[in-house]
XYZ file of N, CA and C in Angstrom:
198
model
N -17.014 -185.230 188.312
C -15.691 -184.969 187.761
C -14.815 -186.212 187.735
N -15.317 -187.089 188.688
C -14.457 -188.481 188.162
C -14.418 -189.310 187.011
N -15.105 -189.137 186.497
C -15.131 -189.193 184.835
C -14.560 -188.917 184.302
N -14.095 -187.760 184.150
C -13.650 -187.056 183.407
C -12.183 -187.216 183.573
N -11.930 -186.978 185.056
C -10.560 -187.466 185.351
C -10.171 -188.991 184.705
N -10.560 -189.715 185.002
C -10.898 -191.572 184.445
C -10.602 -191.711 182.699
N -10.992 -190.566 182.161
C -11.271 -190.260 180.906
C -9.508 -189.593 180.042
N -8.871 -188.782 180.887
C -7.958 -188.068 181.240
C -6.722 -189.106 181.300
N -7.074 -189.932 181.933
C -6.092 -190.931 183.027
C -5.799 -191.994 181.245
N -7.093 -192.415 181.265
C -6.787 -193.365 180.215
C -6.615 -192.965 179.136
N -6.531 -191.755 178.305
C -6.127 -191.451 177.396
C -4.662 -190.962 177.586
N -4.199 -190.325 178.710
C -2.929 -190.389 179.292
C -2.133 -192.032 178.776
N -2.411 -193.004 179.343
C -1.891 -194.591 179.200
C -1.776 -194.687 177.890
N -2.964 -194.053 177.252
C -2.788 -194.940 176.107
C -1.965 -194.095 175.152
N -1.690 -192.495 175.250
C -0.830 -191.804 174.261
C 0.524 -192.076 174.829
N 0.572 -192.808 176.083
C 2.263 -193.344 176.298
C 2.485 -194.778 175.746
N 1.597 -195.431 175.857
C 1.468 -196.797 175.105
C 2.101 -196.269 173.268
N 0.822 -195.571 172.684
C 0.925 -195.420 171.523
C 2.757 -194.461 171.158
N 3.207 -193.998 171.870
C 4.590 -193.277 171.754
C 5.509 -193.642 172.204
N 5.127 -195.182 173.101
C 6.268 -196.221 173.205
C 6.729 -196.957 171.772
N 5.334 -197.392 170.919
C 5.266 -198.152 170.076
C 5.584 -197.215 168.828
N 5.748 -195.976 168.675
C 6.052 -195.382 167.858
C 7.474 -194.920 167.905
N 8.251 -194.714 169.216
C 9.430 -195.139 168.674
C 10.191 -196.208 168.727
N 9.620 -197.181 168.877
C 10.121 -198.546 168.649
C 9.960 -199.216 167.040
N 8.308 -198.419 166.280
C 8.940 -198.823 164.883
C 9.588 -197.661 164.478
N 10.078 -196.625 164.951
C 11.132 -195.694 164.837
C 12.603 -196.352 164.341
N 12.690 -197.070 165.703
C 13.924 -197.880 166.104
C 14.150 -199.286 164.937
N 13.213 -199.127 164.455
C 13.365 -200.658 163.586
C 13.509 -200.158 162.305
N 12.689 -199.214 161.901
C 13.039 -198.670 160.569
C 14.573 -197.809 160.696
N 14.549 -197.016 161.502
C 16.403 -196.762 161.101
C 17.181 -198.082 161.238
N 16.786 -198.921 161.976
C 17.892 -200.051 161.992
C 17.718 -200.847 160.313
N 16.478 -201.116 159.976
C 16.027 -201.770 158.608
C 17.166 -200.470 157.065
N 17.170 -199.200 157.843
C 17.671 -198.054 156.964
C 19.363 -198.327 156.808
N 20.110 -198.875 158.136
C 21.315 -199.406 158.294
C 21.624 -200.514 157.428
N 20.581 -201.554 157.464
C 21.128 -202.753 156.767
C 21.011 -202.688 155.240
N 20.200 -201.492 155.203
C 19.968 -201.394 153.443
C 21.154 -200.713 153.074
N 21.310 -199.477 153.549
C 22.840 -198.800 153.687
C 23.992 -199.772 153.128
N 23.904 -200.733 153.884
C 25.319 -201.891 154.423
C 25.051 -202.535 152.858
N 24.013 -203.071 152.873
C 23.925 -204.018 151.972
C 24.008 -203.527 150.126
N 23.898 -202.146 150.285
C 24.088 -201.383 148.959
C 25.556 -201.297 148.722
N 26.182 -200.837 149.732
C 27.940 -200.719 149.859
C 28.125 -201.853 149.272
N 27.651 -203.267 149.971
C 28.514 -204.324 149.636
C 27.816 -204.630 148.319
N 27.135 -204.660 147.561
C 26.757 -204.857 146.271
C 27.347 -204.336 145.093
N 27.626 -202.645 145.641
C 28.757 -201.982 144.925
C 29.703 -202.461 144.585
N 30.794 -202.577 146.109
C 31.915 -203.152 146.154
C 32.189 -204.678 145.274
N 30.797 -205.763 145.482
C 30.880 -206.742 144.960
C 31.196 -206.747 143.359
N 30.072 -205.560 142.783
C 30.192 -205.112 141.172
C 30.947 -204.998 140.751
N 31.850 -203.672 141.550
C 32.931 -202.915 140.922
C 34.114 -204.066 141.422
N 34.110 -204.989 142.547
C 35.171 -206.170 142.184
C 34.927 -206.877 141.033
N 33.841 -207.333 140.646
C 33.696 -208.299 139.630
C 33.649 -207.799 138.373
N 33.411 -206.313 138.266
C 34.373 -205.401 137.170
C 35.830 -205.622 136.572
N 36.515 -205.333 138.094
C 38.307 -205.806 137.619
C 38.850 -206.702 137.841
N 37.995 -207.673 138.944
C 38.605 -209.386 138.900
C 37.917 -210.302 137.964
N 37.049 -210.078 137.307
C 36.069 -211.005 136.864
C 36.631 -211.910 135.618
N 36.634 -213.278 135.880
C 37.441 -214.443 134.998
C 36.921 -214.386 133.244
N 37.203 -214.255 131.936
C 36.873 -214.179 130.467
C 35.276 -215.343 131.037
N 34.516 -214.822 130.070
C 33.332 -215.451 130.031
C 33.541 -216.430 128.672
N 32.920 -217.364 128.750
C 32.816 -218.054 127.470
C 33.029 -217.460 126.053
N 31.800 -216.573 126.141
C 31.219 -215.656 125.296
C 32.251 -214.928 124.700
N 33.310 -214.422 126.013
C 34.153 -213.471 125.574
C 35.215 -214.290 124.878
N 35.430 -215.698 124.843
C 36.638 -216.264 124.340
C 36.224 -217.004 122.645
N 35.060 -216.485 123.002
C 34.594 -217.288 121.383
C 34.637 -216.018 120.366
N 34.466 -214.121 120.768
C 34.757 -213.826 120.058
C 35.307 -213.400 119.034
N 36.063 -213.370 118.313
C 37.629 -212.570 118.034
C 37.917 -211.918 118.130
N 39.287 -211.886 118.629
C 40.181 -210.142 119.198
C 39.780 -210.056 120.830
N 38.909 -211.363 121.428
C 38.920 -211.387 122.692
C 39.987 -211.754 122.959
């Protein structure tokens, strides 16, 4: 039966090993989910500023009635 126990033991270690490491890329993908979050806001915000601040383009001064 010490085998078996031995057998028991180390598959014990290793499904705490493997469920340490699973929520740790847990922990990295919601954090990776935050910065995408963040970084969509500010792309928005950047757009929709450069929507109503954005300086005449060339383009726009060469056409007429610009």
């Amino acid at each position: 039966m010490k085998i078996l126990s031995d057998d028991i033991r180390t598959l014990h270690a290793e499904s705490r090993a493997l469920l340490a490491q699973s929520q740790h890329l847990r922990s990295l993908s919601e954090q990776a989910r935050l910065e995408a979050a963040a970084l969509r806001a500010q792309s928005r915000a950047a757009r929709a500023g450069a929507r109503v601040l954005r300086e005449p383009l060339a383009s726009d001064l060469a056409r007429p009635g610009a």
